[in-house]
Short mmCIF file of C-alpha atoms in Angstrom, two decimals:
data_model
loop_
_atom_site.label_atom_id
_atom_site.label_comp_id
_atom_site.label_asym_id
_atom_site.label_seq_id
_atom_site.Cartn_x
_atom_site.Cartn_y
_atom_site.Cartn_z
CA MET A 1 -79.42 94.07 24.72
CA THR A 2 -78.61 90.21 25.28
CA LEU A 3 -76.98 87.61 22.99
CA LYS A 4 -77.94 83.73 23.10
CA PHE A 5 -75.19 81.25 23.53
CA ILE A 6 -74.93 77.49 24.14
CA ASP A 7 -72.15 75.31 25.72
CA VAL A 8 -70.94 72.03 24.46
CA ALA A 9 -68.50 69.26 25.59
CA SER A 10 -67.89 65.78 24.09
CA TYR A 11 -71.49 64.89 24.48
CA GLN A 12 -72.62 67.06 21.56
CA ALA A 13 -70.05 65.41 19.11
CA GLY A 14 -71.48 66.00 15.73
CA LEU A 15 -73.39 69.17 16.53
CA ASP A 16 -73.19 71.27 13.27
CA LEU A 17 -73.04 75.04 14.47
CA SER A 18 -74.23 76.34 11.17
CA LYS A 19 -77.65 74.54 11.66
CA VAL A 20 -78.49 75.83 15.14
CA GLN A 21 -79.60 79.40 16.18
CA THR A 22 -76.94 80.83 18.60
CA ASP A 23 -74.86 83.74 18.72
CA GLY A 24 -72.11 82.13 20.67
CA VAL A 25 -70.77 78.86 21.65
CA VAL A 26 -68.55 78.02 24.96
CA ILE A 27 -66.58 74.95 24.51
CA LYS A 28 -65.15 72.76 27.33
CA ALA A 29 -61.42 72.19 26.80
CA SER A 30 -59.99 70.56 29.55
CA GLU A 31 -60.62 69.04 33.14
CA GLY A 32 -58.43 68.53 36.07
CA ILE A 33 -54.87 67.67 34.95
CA GLY A 34 -55.71 64.50 32.75
CA TYR A 35 -58.43 65.23 30.28
CA VAL A 36 -58.64 67.23 27.15
CA ASN A 37 -61.88 67.32 25.09
CA PRO A 38 -61.31 65.59 21.84
CA TYR A 39 -63.83 67.77 20.09
CA CYS A 40 -62.91 71.02 21.46
CA ASP A 41 -60.75 72.19 18.55
CA GLU A 42 -63.26 70.98 15.83
CA PHE A 43 -66.13 73.05 17.46
CA PHE A 44 -63.62 75.93 18.17
CA GLN A 45 -62.64 76.08 14.34
CA GLN A 46 -66.29 75.73 13.26
CA GLY A 47 -67.46 78.47 15.64
CA LEU A 48 -64.42 80.98 14.42
CA LYS A 49 -65.44 80.24 10.69
CA LEU A 50 -68.96 81.03 11.46
CA GLY A 51 -68.17 84.14 13.25
CA LYS A 52 -69.43 83.00 16.56
CA LEU A 53 -68.64 84.66 19.85
CA LEU A 54 -66.43 82.19 21.46
CA GLY A 55 -65.41 80.92 25.17
CA VAL A 56 -63.41 77.86 26.34
CA TYR A 57 -63.86 76.49 29.75
CA HIS A 58 -62.03 74.46 32.24
CA PHE A 59 -63.68 71.98 34.56
CA ALA A 60 -61.97 72.36 37.98
CA ARG A 61 -61.00 69.26 40.00
CA ASN A 62 -59.91 70.89 42.91
CA ALA A 63 -61.30 68.33 45.41
CA SER A 64 -59.07 65.69 43.83
CA GLY A 65 -55.92 67.60 45.63
CA ASN A 66 -54.90 69.22 42.54
CA THR A 67 -53.18 72.64 42.90
CA PRO A 68 -54.69 75.76 40.92
CA GLN A 69 -51.17 76.33 39.32
CA LYS A 70 -51.25 72.68 37.80
CA GLU A 71 -54.58 72.96 36.64
CA ALA A 72 -54.17 76.59 35.12
CA ASP A 73 -51.04 75.29 33.44
CA TYR A 74 -52.84 72.37 31.88
CA PHE A 75 -55.63 74.56 30.70
CA ILE A 76 -53.27 77.06 29.38
CA GLN A 77 -51.19 74.15 27.43
CA HIS A 78 -54.04 73.05 25.78
CA THR A 79 -55.71 76.14 24.74
CA LYS A 80 -52.83 78.63 24.06
CA GLY A 81 -53.88 78.86 20.43
CA TYR A 82 -57.27 80.41 21.49
CA ILE A 83 -55.57 83.44 23.19
CA GLY A 84 -57.20 86.52 21.99
CA LYS A 85 -59.94 84.79 20.34
CA ALA A 86 -62.06 83.38 23.26
CA ILE A 87 -63.13 84.08 26.94
CA PRO A 88 -61.45 81.63 29.30
CA ILE A 89 -63.57 80.29 31.90
CA LEU A 90 -63.48 78.35 35.01
CA ASP A 91 -66.38 75.78 35.41
CA TRP A 92 -66.67 75.63 39.49
CA GLU A 93 -68.65 72.61 40.25
CA ASP A 94 -66.48 70.22 41.91
CA LYS A 95 -67.43 68.88 45.35
CA ASN A 96 -65.37 71.33 47.31
CA THR A 97 -67.13 74.52 45.76
CA GLY A 98 -66.22 76.46 49.00
CA ASP A 99 -62.41 76.63 48.33
CA VAL A 100 -62.67 80.32 47.11
CA ASN A 101 -58.93 80.73 47.31
CA TRP A 102 -58.17 78.09 44.81
CA ALA A 103 -60.52 79.50 42.23
CA LEU A 104 -58.97 83.07 42.92
CA GLN A 105 -55.51 81.62 42.30
CA TRP A 106 -56.48 79.66 38.99
CA LEU A 107 -58.23 82.92 37.60
CA GLN A 108 -55.11 84.98 38.38
CA ILE A 109 -52.87 82.66 36.62
CA VAL A 110 -54.87 82.17 33.49
CA GLU A 111 -55.42 86.06 33.42
CA LYS A 112 -51.52 86.69 33.21
CA ALA A 113 -51.35 83.98 30.26
CA TYR A 114 -54.41 85.12 28.40
CA GLY A 115 -53.96 88.88 28.88
CA CYS A 116 -57.72 89.19 30.16
CA LYS A 117 -59.72 88.38 33.01
CA PRO A 118 -61.63 84.82 32.85
CA TRP A 119 -65.11 84.02 33.89
CA ILE A 120 -65.98 81.92 36.61
CA TYR A 121 -69.02 79.71 36.21
CA MET A 122 -71.33 78.55 39.30
CA SER A 123 -74.72 77.89 40.36
CA GLU A 124 -76.81 80.63 42.28
CA TYR A 125 -76.33 78.26 45.21
CA VAL A 126 -72.64 78.18 45.40
CA GLU A 127 -72.61 82.23 44.84
CA ASN A 128 -74.90 82.75 47.64
CA SER A 129 -73.23 80.18 50.05
CA TYR A 130 -69.61 81.21 50.20
CA ASN A 131 -67.78 84.64 50.36
CA TRP A 132 -66.60 85.48 46.84
CA LYS A 133 -65.91 89.14 47.58
CA LYS A 134 -62.42 88.87 46.73
CA VAL A 135 -63.20 87.33 43.35
CA ALA A 136 -65.95 89.76 42.38
CA GLU A 137 -63.84 92.67 43.50
CA ALA A 138 -60.99 91.61 41.35
CA GLY A 139 -63.13 92.06 38.36
CA TYR A 140 -63.69 88.44 37.30
CA GLY A 141 -66.89 88.12 35.43
CA LEU A 142 -69.68 85.75 36.82
CA TRP A 143 -71.67 83.22 34.62
CA ILE A 144 -74.37 81.93 36.77
CA ALA A 145 -76.69 79.14 36.56
CA LYS A 146 -80.16 78.79 37.81
CA TYR A 147 -83.04 76.86 36.50
CA ARG A 148 -86.62 76.96 37.13
CA ASP A 149 -87.19 73.19 36.03
CA HIS A 150 -86.09 70.73 33.52
CA VAL A 151 -89.13 70.78 31.16
CA ILE A 152 -87.95 71.35 27.39
CA ASP A 153 -87.42 74.92 26.36
CA LYS A 154 -87.80 75.19 22.44
CA ASN A 155 -85.80 77.46 20.35
CA TRP A 156 -84.93 80.15 23.00
CA ASP A 157 -88.51 80.44 24.18
CA MET A 158 -87.75 82.01 27.73
CA LYS A 159 -91.38 82.09 29.03
CA ASN A 160 -90.53 79.26 31.36
CA ALA A 161 -87.29 80.62 32.32
CA GLY A 162 -88.51 81.52 36.00
CA PRO A 163 -87.04 84.37 38.33
CA ILE A 164 -83.58 85.70 37.45
CA PRO A 165 -80.83 84.76 39.65
CA THR A 166 -80.17 86.41 43.01
CA VAL A 167 -76.45 87.14 43.70
CA LYS A 168 -74.77 88.44 47.00
CA TYR A 169 -71.03 89.53 45.99
CA TRP A 170 -71.28 90.44 42.27
CA GLY A 171 -72.87 93.93 41.39
CA PHE A 172 -74.12 92.28 38.11
CA TYR A 173 -73.43 88.91 36.11
CA ALA A 174 -72.26 88.74 32.68
CA ALA A 175 -74.35 85.77 31.66
CA TRP A 176 -77.08 83.74 33.09
CA GLN A 177 -77.73 79.84 32.07
CA TRP A 178 -81.18 79.53 32.54
CA THR A 179 -81.93 76.17 30.98
CA SER A 180 -80.14 72.67 30.54
CA SER A 181 -83.07 71.55 28.30
CA LEU A 182 -82.74 73.81 25.43
CA VAL A 183 -83.91 72.05 22.05
CA LEU A 184 -83.10 73.89 19.06
CA ASP A 185 -83.85 73.35 15.30
CA GLY A 186 -80.87 71.40 13.83
CA TRP A 187 -80.09 69.26 16.70
CA SER A 188 -82.08 66.59 18.41
CA GLY A 189 -80.46 66.52 21.69
CA LYS A 190 -80.85 68.91 24.87
CA LEU A 191 -78.55 71.80 25.14
CA ASP A 192 -77.33 74.31 28.04
CA GLY A 193 -78.88 77.75 27.11
CA SER A 194 -77.31 80.94 28.19
CA ILE A 195 -78.17 84.57 27.68
CA PHE A 196 -75.22 87.29 27.85
CA TYR A 197 -76.06 90.77 29.12
CA GLY A 198 -74.26 92.78 26.49
CA ASP A 199 -73.55 93.17 22.60
CA LYS A 200 -70.79 91.60 20.65
CA ASN A 201 -68.42 94.29 21.39
CA ALA A 202 -69.07 93.77 25.27
CA TRP A 203 -67.93 90.16 24.65
CA LYS A 204 -64.80 91.07 23.03
CA LYS A 205 -64.14 93.34 25.71
CA TYR A 206 -63.94 90.30 28.03
CA ILE A 207 -61.34 88.74 25.55
CA ASN A 208 -59.44 92.18 25.54
CA ASN A 209 -60.10 92.34 21.73
CA GLU A 210 -62.88 94.85 21.32
CA THR A 211 -63.51 96.76 18.11
CA LYS A 212 -63.61 100.42 18.11
CA PRO A 213 -66.33 101.48 20.38
CA LEU A 214 -69.49 103.00 18.89
CA PRO A 215 -70.57 106.66 20.13
CA PRO A 216 -72.93 105.93 23.01
CA LYS A 217 -76.66 105.87 22.37
CA PRO A 218 -78.59 108.70 23.73
CA ASN A 219 -80.92 107.60 26.55
CA SER A 220 -84.17 106.92 24.90
CA THR A 221 -86.02 105.97 28.01
CA LYS A 222 -89.06 108.15 28.70
CA TYR A 223 -89.12 107.98 32.53
CA LYS A 224 -86.40 108.53 35.00
CA VAL A 225 -85.19 106.93 38.30
CA GLY A 226 -87.47 108.09 41.09
CA ASP A 227 -90.63 108.54 38.98
CA ILE A 228 -93.77 107.22 40.61
CA VAL A 229 -95.50 105.82 37.63
CA ASN A 230 -99.00 104.06 37.17
CA ILE A 231 -98.59 100.44 35.67
CA ASN A 232 -100.76 98.13 33.50
CA GLY A 233 -98.36 95.46 33.66
CA ILE A 234 -95.12 94.28 35.04
CA TYR A 235 -92.66 91.43 34.04
CA ILE A 236 -90.59 89.23 36.33
CA SER A 237 -87.12 89.94 34.60
CA LYS A 238 -85.62 92.55 32.32
CA ASP A 239 -85.93 90.39 29.31
CA SER A 240 -89.12 88.28 29.91
CA LYS A 241 -92.22 88.02 28.26
CA GLU A 242 -93.94 86.57 31.47
CA LYS A 243 -95.69 89.02 33.67
CA LEU A 244 -96.22 88.99 37.36
CA LYS A 245 -99.38 87.52 38.89
CA PRO A 246 -101.06 89.40 40.30
CA ALA A 247 -99.69 92.70 38.70
CA ILE A 248 -99.19 95.67 40.73
CA THR A 249 -101.00 99.13 39.65
CA SER A 250 -98.19 101.63 40.53
CA GLY A 251 -94.72 101.87 41.69
CA THR A 252 -91.60 103.72 42.08
CA ILE A 253 -88.63 103.29 39.29
CA THR A 254 -85.40 102.45 41.24
CA LYS A 255 -83.26 101.45 38.44
CA ILE A 256 -82.94 101.54 34.54
CA TYR A 257 -81.44 99.03 32.13
CA PRO A 258 -81.81 101.11 28.72
CA GLU A 259 -81.02 98.33 26.34
CA SER A 260 -83.59 95.49 28.13
CA ARG A 261 -86.93 94.76 26.75
CA ASN A 262 -88.44 95.78 30.05
CA PRO A 263 -86.00 98.56 31.16
CA TYR A 264 -87.45 100.03 34.54
CA LEU A 265 -87.00 98.30 37.54
CA ILE A 266 -89.78 98.76 40.11
CA GLY A 267 -89.20 99.19 43.90
CA ASN A 268 -85.71 97.66 43.95
CA GLY A 269 -86.92 94.09 42.85
CA THR A 270 -90.64 93.90 42.54
CA GLY A 271 -90.51 93.67 38.77
CA PHE A 272 -89.87 95.29 35.65
CA VAL A 273 -91.85 97.39 33.17
CA ASN A 274 -91.39 99.19 29.66
CA ASP A 275 -92.92 102.27 28.14
CA ALA A 276 -96.10 100.50 27.00
CA CYS A 277 -96.82 99.23 30.64
CA ILE A 278 -96.55 102.70 32.13
CA THR A 279 -99.84 104.59 31.69
CA GLY A 280 -98.27 107.87 33.04
CA ILE A 281 -96.87 109.39 36.17
CA HIS A 282 -98.85 108.58 39.27
CA SER A 283 -100.39 111.51 41.10
CA SER A 284 -100.04 112.16 44.84
CA LYS A 285 -103.25 114.21 44.93
CA VAL A 286 -106.17 112.90 46.71
CA LEU A 287 -109.21 112.72 44.23
CA LYS A 288 -112.25 114.38 45.60
CA VAL A 289 -115.49 115.27 44.43
CA GLY A 290 -115.50 118.22 41.98
CA MET A 291 -111.97 117.53 40.74
CA MET A 292 -111.64 116.53 36.82
CA ALA A 293 -110.37 112.98 35.98
CA LYS A 294 -109.72 111.27 32.78
CA PRO A 295 -110.25 107.42 32.20
CA LYS A 296 -106.98 105.69 31.13
CA LYS A 297 -108.99 102.87 29.63
CA ALA A 298 -112.32 102.57 28.03
CA VAL A 299 -113.40 100.10 30.69
CA SER A 300 -116.05 100.79 33.14
CA TYR A 301 -116.03 99.90 37.05
CA ASP A 302 -117.85 96.71 36.31
CA GLY A 303 -115.52 95.72 33.23
CA VAL A 304 -117.83 96.97 30.43
CA LYS A 305 -116.01 98.13 27.40
CA LEU A 306 -116.69 101.82 26.50
CA ASP A 307 -116.14 103.76 23.51
CA SER A 308 -112.44 104.65 23.06
CA SER A 309 -113.46 108.41 22.82
CA VAL A 310 -113.75 108.50 26.73
CA THR A 311 -110.15 108.46 27.12
CA LYS A 312 -109.74 111.70 25.21
CA LYS A 313 -111.21 114.17 27.89
CA SER A 314 -111.52 114.87 31.51
CA TYR A 315 -114.77 114.78 33.44
CA LYS A 316 -115.92 116.24 36.52
CA VAL A 317 -115.95 113.75 39.69
CA ILE A 318 -119.48 113.50 41.06
CA GLU A 319 -119.46 110.81 43.32
CA ILE A 320 -116.71 108.34 45.25
CA LYS A 321 -117.30 105.31 47.19
CA GLY A 322 -114.05 103.70 47.96
CA LYS A 323 -112.41 102.69 44.58
CA ARG A 324 -115.51 103.55 42.66
CA VAL A 325 -115.65 106.91 41.13
CA VAL A 326 -118.55 108.24 38.96
CA LEU A 327 -117.51 110.72 36.28
CA GLY A 328 -120.30 113.22 35.24
CA ASP A 329 -120.39 115.96 32.27
CA GLY A 330 -122.70 113.54 30.72
CA LEU A 331 -120.73 110.54 30.95
CA ASN A 332 -122.18 109.57 33.95
CA THR A 333 -120.37 106.22 34.28
CA ALA A 334 -118.40 104.49 37.17
CA PHE A 335 -114.77 103.80 36.85
CA HIS A 336 -112.06 102.09 39.08
CA ILE A 337 -109.86 104.90 40.68
CA ASP A 338 -106.79 103.18 39.32
CA ASN A 339 -108.30 103.61 36.03
CA LEU A 340 -108.12 107.43 36.18
CA SER A 341 -105.43 110.29 36.07
CA TYR A 342 -105.99 113.45 37.82
#
């Protein structure tokens, strides 16, 4: 499952959260040791009243010579009323993004004050370029940014989101900021759009304010890790509507994300599929003349559509030439071998 959220700063002054479609809002609270967003509390109280998921972030100015202690204290001083209500976040974009120890110290100080582990926000490039092992292993959540382009994305349409981020040090990321050009009904300007990988209770766990957990849902996925399956379509990400081009026709399931739109990961990263994409378990048998085979789709080798009844039974193979297979038993029609189960 994923949730949608935006992040706002003083640039979005006047935005009415009740008029835009979003599950949550992350608000800029402070920067360095001398700036507080004057609209932070207005946004926060709006979000709180509307029942939105909340986060507050601090823009680090570590390259200015400030210590992590001073910047953490400054952030805590101006956000202490939000403790227990929002995820604290470090926005890591200053010039010296390689100072991992500075970031780690800030996160540790804020964790003690908030009673929960903050997130850290950074680009895919920054995560890939420096050694974040200590931060990742300490359990601080990652909010990662990666945009395909700066073309307008309307009302959470992710068809142009592009490939998902690749990370080196985190096993997974809590959220992906996939666009800086989101336009929502109810607001004329552009917004940053992100998706959170979890439900509302998962968000609250990051705040250390989770509700009583629901009993786990049974795994409803039809296939399992290790299954070699036939495929009629494959997607670029777990939650995407955009298919890979060209598609592949079979592959091995290497991981399963049960709550996702496309839960099965194929080939450790080739792409993702759902139950509707899988036409069955791939057979390791070699097709030979005399064996029985069933068409998966009512389409001939030459692309001619056939009556759907041809997919209801198996027919004897009477001829094989490369990928072209002729089925007899009165059907006497050629099919592509990938369109047959046997």
